Coordinates of C-alpha atoms in Angstrom, one line a residue:
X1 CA -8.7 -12.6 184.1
X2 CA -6.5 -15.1 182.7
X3 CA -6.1 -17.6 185.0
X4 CA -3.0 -20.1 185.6
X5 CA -3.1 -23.6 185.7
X6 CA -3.5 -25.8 189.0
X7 CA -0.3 -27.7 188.4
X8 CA 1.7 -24.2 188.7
X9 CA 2.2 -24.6 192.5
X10 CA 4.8 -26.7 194.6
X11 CA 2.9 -28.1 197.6
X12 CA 4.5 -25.5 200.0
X13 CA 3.7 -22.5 197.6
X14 CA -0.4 -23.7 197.5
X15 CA -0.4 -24.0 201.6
X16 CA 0.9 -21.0 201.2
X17 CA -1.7 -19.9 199.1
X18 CA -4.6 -21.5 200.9
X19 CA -3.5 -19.7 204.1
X20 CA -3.5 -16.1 202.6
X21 CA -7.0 -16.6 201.3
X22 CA -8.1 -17.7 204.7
X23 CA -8.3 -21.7 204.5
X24 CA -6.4 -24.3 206.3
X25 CA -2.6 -24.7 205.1
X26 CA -3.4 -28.7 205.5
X27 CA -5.8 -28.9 202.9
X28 CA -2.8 -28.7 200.1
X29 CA -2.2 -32.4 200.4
X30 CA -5.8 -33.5 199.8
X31 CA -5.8 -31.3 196.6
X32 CA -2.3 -32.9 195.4
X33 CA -4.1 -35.9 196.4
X34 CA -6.5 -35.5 193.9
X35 CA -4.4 -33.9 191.2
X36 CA -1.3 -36.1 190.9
X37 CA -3.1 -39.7 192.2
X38 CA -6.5 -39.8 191.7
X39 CA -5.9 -37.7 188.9
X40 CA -9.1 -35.8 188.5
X41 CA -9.4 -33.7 185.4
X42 CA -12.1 -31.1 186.9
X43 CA -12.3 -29.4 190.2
X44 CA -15.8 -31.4 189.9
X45 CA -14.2 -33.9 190.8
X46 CA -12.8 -33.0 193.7
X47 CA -15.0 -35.1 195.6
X48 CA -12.5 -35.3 199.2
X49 CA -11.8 -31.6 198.9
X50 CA -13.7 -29.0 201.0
X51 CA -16.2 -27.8 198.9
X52 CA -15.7 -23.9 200.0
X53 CA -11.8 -24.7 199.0
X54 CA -12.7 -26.4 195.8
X55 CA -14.6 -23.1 195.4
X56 CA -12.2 -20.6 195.3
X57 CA -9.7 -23.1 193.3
X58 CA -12.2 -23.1 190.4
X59 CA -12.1 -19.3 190.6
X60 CA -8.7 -18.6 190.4
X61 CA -6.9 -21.5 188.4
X62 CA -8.0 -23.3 185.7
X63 CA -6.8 -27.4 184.9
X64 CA -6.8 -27.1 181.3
X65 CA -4.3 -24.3 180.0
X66 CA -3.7 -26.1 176.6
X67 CA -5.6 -28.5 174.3
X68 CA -4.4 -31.3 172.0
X69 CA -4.5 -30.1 168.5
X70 CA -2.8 -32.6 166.7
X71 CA -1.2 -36.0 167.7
X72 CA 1.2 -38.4 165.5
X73 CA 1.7 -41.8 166.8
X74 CA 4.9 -43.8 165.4
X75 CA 5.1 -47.3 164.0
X76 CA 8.0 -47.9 167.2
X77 CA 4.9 -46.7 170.1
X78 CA 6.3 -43.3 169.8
X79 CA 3.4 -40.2 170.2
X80 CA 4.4 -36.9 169.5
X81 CA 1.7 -34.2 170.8
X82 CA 1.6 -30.6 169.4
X83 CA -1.0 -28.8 171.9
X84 CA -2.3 -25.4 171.6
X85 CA -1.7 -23.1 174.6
X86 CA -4.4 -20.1 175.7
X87 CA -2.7 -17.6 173.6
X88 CA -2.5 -19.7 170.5
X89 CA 1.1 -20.7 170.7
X90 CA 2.0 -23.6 169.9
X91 CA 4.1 -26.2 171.8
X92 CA 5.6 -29.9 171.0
X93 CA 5.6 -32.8 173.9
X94 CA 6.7 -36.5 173.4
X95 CA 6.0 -40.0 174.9
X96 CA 8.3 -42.3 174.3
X97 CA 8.3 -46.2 175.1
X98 CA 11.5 -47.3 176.5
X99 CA 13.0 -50.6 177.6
X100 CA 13.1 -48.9 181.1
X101 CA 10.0 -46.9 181.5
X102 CA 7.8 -44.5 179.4
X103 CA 9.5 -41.0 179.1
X104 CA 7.9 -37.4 178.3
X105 CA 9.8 -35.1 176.4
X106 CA 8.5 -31.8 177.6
X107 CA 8.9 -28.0 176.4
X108 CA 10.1 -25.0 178.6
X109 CA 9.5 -22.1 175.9
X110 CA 7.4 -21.1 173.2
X111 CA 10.4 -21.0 170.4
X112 CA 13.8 -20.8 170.6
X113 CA 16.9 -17.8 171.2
X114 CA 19.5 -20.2 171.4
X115 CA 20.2 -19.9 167.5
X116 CA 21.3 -24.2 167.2
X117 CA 22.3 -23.9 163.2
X118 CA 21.0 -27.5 162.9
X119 CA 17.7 -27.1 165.1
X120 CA 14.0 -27.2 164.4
X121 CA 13.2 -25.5 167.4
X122 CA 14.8 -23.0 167.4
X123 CA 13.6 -21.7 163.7
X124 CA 11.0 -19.4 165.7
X125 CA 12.5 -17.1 167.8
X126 CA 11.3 -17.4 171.7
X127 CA 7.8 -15.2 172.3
X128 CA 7.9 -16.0 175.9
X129 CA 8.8 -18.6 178.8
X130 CA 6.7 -21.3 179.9
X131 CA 5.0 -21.0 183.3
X132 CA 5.7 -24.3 185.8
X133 CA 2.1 -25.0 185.5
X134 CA 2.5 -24.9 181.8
X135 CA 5.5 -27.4 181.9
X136 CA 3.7 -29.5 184.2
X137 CA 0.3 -30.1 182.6
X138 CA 2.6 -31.2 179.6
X139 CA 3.4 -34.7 181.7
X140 CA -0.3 -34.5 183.2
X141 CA -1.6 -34.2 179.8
X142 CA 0.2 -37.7 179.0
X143 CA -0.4 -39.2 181.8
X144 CA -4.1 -38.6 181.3
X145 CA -3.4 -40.0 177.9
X146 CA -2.2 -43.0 179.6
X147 CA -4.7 -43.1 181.9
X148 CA -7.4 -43.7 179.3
X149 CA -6.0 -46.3 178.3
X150 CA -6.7 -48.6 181.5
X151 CA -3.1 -50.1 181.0
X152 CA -1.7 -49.0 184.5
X153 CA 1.2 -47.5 183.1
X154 CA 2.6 -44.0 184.3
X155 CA 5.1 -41.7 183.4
X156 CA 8.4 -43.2 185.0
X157 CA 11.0 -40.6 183.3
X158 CA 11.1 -37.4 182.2
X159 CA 13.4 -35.5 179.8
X160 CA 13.4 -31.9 179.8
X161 CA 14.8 -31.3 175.8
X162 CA 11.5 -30.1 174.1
X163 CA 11.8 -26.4 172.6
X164 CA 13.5 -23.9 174.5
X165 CA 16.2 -23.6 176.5
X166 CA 15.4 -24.7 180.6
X167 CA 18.2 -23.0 181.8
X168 CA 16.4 -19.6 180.5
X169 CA 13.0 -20.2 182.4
X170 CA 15.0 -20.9 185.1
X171 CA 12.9 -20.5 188.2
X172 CA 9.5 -22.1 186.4
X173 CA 12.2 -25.0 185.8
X174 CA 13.1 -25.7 189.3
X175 CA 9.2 -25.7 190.2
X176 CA 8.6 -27.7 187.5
X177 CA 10.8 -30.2 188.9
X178 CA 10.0 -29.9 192.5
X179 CA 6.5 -30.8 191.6
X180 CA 6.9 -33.8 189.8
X181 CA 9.6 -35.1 191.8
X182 CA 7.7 -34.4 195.0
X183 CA 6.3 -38.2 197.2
X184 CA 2.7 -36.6 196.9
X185 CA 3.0 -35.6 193.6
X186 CA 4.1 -37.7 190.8
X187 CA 6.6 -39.1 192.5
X188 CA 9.2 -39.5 189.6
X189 CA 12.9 -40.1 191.0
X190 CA 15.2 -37.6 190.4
X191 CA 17.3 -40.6 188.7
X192 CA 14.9 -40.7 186.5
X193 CA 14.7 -36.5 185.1
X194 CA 17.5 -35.0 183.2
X195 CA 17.5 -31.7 182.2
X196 CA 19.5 -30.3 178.6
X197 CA 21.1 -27.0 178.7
X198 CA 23.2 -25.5 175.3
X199 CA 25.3 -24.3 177.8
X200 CA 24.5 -21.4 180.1
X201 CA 27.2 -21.5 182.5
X202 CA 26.4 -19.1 185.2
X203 CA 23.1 -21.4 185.6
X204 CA 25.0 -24.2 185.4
X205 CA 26.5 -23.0 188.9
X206 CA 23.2 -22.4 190.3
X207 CA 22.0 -25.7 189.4
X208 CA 24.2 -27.3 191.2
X209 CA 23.8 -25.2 194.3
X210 CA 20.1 -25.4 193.9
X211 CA 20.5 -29.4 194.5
X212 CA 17.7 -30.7 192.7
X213 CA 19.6 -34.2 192.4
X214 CA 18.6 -34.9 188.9
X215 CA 20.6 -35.5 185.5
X216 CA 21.8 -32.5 183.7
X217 CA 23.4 -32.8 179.7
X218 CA 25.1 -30.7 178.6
X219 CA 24.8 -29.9 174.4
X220 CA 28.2 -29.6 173.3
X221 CA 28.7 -30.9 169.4
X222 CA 31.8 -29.4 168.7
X223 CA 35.5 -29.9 170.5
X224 CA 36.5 -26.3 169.8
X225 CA 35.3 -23.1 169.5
X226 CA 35.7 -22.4 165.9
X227 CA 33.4 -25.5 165.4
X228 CA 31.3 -24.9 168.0
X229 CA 30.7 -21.4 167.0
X230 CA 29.6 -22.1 163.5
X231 CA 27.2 -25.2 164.8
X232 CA 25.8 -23.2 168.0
X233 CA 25.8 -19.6 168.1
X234 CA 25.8 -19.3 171.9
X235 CA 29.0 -20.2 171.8
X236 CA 30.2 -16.6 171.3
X237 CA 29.2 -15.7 174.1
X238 CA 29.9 -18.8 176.5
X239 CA 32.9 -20.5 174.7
X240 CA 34.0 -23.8 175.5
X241 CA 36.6 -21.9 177.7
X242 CA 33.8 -20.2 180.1
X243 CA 31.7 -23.5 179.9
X244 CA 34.1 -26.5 181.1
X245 CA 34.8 -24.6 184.3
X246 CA 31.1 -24.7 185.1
X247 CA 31.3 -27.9 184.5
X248 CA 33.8 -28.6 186.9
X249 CA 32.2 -26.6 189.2
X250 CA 28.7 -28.7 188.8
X251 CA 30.8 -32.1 188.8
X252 CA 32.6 -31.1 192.2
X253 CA 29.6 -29.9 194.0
X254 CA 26.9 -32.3 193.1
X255 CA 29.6 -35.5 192.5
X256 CA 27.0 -36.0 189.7
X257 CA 28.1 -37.6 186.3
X258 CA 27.3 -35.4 183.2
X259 CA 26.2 -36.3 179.6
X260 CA 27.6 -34.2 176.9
X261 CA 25.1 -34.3 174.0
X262 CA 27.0 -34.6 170.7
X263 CA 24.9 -34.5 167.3
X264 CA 27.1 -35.8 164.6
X265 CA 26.8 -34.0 161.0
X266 CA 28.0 -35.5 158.2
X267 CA 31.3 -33.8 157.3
X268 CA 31.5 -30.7 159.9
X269 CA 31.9 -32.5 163.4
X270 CA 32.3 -36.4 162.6
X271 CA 36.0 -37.0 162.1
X272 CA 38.1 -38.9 163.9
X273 CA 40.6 -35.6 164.7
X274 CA 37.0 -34.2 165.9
X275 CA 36.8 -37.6 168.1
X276 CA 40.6 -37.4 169.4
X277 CA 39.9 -33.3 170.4
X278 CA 37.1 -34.4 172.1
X279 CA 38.6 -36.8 174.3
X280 CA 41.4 -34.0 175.0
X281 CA 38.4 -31.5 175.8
X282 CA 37.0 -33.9 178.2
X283 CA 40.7 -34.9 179.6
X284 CA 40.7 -36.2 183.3
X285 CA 36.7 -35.7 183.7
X286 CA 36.3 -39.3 181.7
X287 CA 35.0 -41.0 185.1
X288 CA 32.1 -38.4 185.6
X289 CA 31.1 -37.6 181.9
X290 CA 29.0 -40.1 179.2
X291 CA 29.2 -38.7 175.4
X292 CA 25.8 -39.8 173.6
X293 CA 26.4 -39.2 170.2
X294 CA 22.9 -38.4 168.0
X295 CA 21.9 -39.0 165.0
X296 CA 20.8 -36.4 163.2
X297 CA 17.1 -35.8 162.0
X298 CA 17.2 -33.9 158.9
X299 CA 15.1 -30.3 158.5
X300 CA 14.5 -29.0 155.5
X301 CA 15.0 -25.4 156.4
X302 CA 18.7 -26.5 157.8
X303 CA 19.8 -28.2 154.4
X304 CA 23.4 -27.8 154.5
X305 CA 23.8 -30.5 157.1
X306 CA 23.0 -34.2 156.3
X307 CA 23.6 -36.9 158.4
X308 CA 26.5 -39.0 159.1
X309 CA 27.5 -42.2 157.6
X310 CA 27.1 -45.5 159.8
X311 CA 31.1 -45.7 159.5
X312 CA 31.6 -42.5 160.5
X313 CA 29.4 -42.8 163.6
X314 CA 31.2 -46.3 164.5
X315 CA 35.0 -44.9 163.6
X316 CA 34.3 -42.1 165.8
X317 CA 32.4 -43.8 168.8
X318 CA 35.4 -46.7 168.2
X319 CA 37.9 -43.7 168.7
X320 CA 36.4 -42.2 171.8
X321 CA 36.4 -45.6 173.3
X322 CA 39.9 -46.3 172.5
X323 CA 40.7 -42.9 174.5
X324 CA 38.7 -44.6 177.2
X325 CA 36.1 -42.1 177.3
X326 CA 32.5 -43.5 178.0
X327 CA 29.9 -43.1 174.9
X328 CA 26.7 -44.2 173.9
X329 CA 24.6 -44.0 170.7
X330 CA 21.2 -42.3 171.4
X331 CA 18.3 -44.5 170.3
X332 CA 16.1 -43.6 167.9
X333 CA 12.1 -42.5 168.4
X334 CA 9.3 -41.3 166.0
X335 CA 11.3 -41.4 162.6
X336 CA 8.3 -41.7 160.7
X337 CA 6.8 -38.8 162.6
X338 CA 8.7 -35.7 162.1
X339 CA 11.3 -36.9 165.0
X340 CA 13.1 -33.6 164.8
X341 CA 12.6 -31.1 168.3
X342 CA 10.5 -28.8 166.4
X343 CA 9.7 -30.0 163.4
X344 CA 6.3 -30.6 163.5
X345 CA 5.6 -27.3 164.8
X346 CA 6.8 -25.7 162.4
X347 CA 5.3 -27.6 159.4
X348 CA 1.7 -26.7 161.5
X349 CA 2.6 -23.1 161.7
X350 CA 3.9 -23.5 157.9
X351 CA 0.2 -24.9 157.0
X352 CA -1.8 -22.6 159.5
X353 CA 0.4 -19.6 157.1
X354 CA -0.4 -20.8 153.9
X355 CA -3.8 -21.3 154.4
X356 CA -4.5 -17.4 155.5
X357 CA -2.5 -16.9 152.7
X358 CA -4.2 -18.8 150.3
X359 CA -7.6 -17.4 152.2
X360 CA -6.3 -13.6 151.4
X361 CA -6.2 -14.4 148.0
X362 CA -9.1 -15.7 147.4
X363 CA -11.2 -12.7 148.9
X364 CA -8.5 -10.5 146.4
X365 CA -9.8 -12.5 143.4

């Protein structure tokens, strides 16, 4: 049997749990006890647990669901993890040291249907979705990192932009984020989350009626649909027309302010017309959106695109302020350590091919 990992259930799901298979509902906070603040790493360790519970725990989940198979560390504190699931996939998660906390990065999917002309990730189409335990033991797997360490230091924010798109795991998303969010769990604030979506509006809507109460950005990178079409090929089927009114409908019913993700591209999307339509596109929703332009990260695979000049990325941020709309420049993280969503997957699965390759021919010979 292949068994899921601990982290998969919200604390109400594992009572839940413990109570079908005949144990008492209140042992579900001692276990979250020692998973998310003693942090334990085997059910071993479970030394406050019932031992009968700890038990049947061992025999039906299992704490480590992936392994670290390679790890980058940047010059700027940066770590980029690539870790190998049970199935062999492959899946990329970053820590990142910021002024205001340390941040994960984590991935939803194994590859990529979203089709992003200028994206890494999305190189390999999707095999399959992520489970919540999955996603979870992404930020554990850090944390443990961290842990190590004997700094004190614990994941404060989390960024849900790895590969994948959330919005298409949906429901392993929102246990995702119950989890970590949860006061017995993690604990992260929900100020402190954001979640990035290409744009799938129907689940835009049902984010915002599921109330999770944590940041959402939305990838635009293109003012109109001509544009946006050629950069994202969702946008045939959810054109800018079909995604602002989800928008609106998210911005009314949470009251939450938005970030519209904007990736400039030398050339395609970086003019200042581009900057002046996108002020027009944004209109009377300047007080509850933040543009963050992005620099670009080069992939080989995606070489028409090259990034934009520093004057064309001030011009255009100048001409969005001018317009009075609210912008920021993304900082940068891991340049020196293939900083594109993606990217070092794919070189491993590149190097993992041409070995087997070069393997085959050496048996020919």
């Amino acid at each position: 049997m292949n068994k899921p990992s601990i982290y998969g259930l919200t604390l109400e799901q594992l009572a839940s749990w413990l109570v079908e298979h005949g144990h008492k509902k209140s042992r579900a906070s001692r276990i979250w006890e020692s998973l998310y603040r003693q942090r334990v790493t085997d059910f071993a360790e479970m030394t406050e647990v019932n031992v009968e519970t700890v038990q049947l725990l061992a025999e039906h989940f299992v704490f480590q669901s992936m392994e670290e198979h390679v790890k980058q560390e940047s010059a700027d504190g940066t770590i980029k993890f690539l870790f190998r699931l049970k199935d062999g996939n492959l899946i990329e998660t970053v820590l990142m040291r910021q002024k205001y906390g340390l941040s994960v990065c984590v991935t939803t999917q194994v590859g990529c249907n979203i089709g992003c002309s200028f994206c890494a990730s999305g190189l390999l189409a999707k095999s399959r979705d992520l489970s919540s335990g999955e996603i979870v033991e992404q930020i554990m797997k850090v944390q443990h990192h961290l842990d190590k360490l004997g700094l004190g230091q614990r994941v404060s924010h989390v960024v849900v932009m790895g590969i994948g798109e959330p919005f298409d795991n949906f429901e392993n998303l929102l246990n995702f984020l119950d989890i970590i969010k949860h006061h017995k769990g993690l604990a992260i604030a929900g100020k402190g989350i954001t979640v990035s979506t290409s744009g799938l509006a129907n689940k835009i809507r049902e984010f915002a009626d599921a109330g999770t109460q944590v940041n959402l950005a939305i990838s635009l990178h293109a003012p109109n649909n001509e544009l946006r079409t050629r950069i994202m090929k969702i946008n045939r089927a959810i054109p800018i027309e079909k995604l602002m009114p989800a928008i609106d409908y998210y911005l009314e019913k949470t009251n939450r302010r938005i970030t519209l993700e904007y990736i400039l591209l030398k050339d395609v999307n970086d003019r200042q017309e581009h900057a002046l339509e996108l002020a027009e596109l944004i209109g009377d929703r300047r007080q509850m959106a933040n543009v963050n332009l992005i620099p670009y990260n080069p992939v080989d695979e995606h070489s028409q695109y090259q990034r934009s000049e520093r004057e064309s990325v001030r011009a255009f941020f100048d001409t969005l302020k001018k317009q009075g709309v609210s912008v920021s420049t993304r900082l940068e993280h891991g340049v020196d350590i293939d900083a594109a969503c993606g990217q070092l997957r794919s070189k491993q699965i590149k190097k993992a091919k041409a070995g087997e390759a070069g393997k085959s021919s050496v048996a020919a010979g």
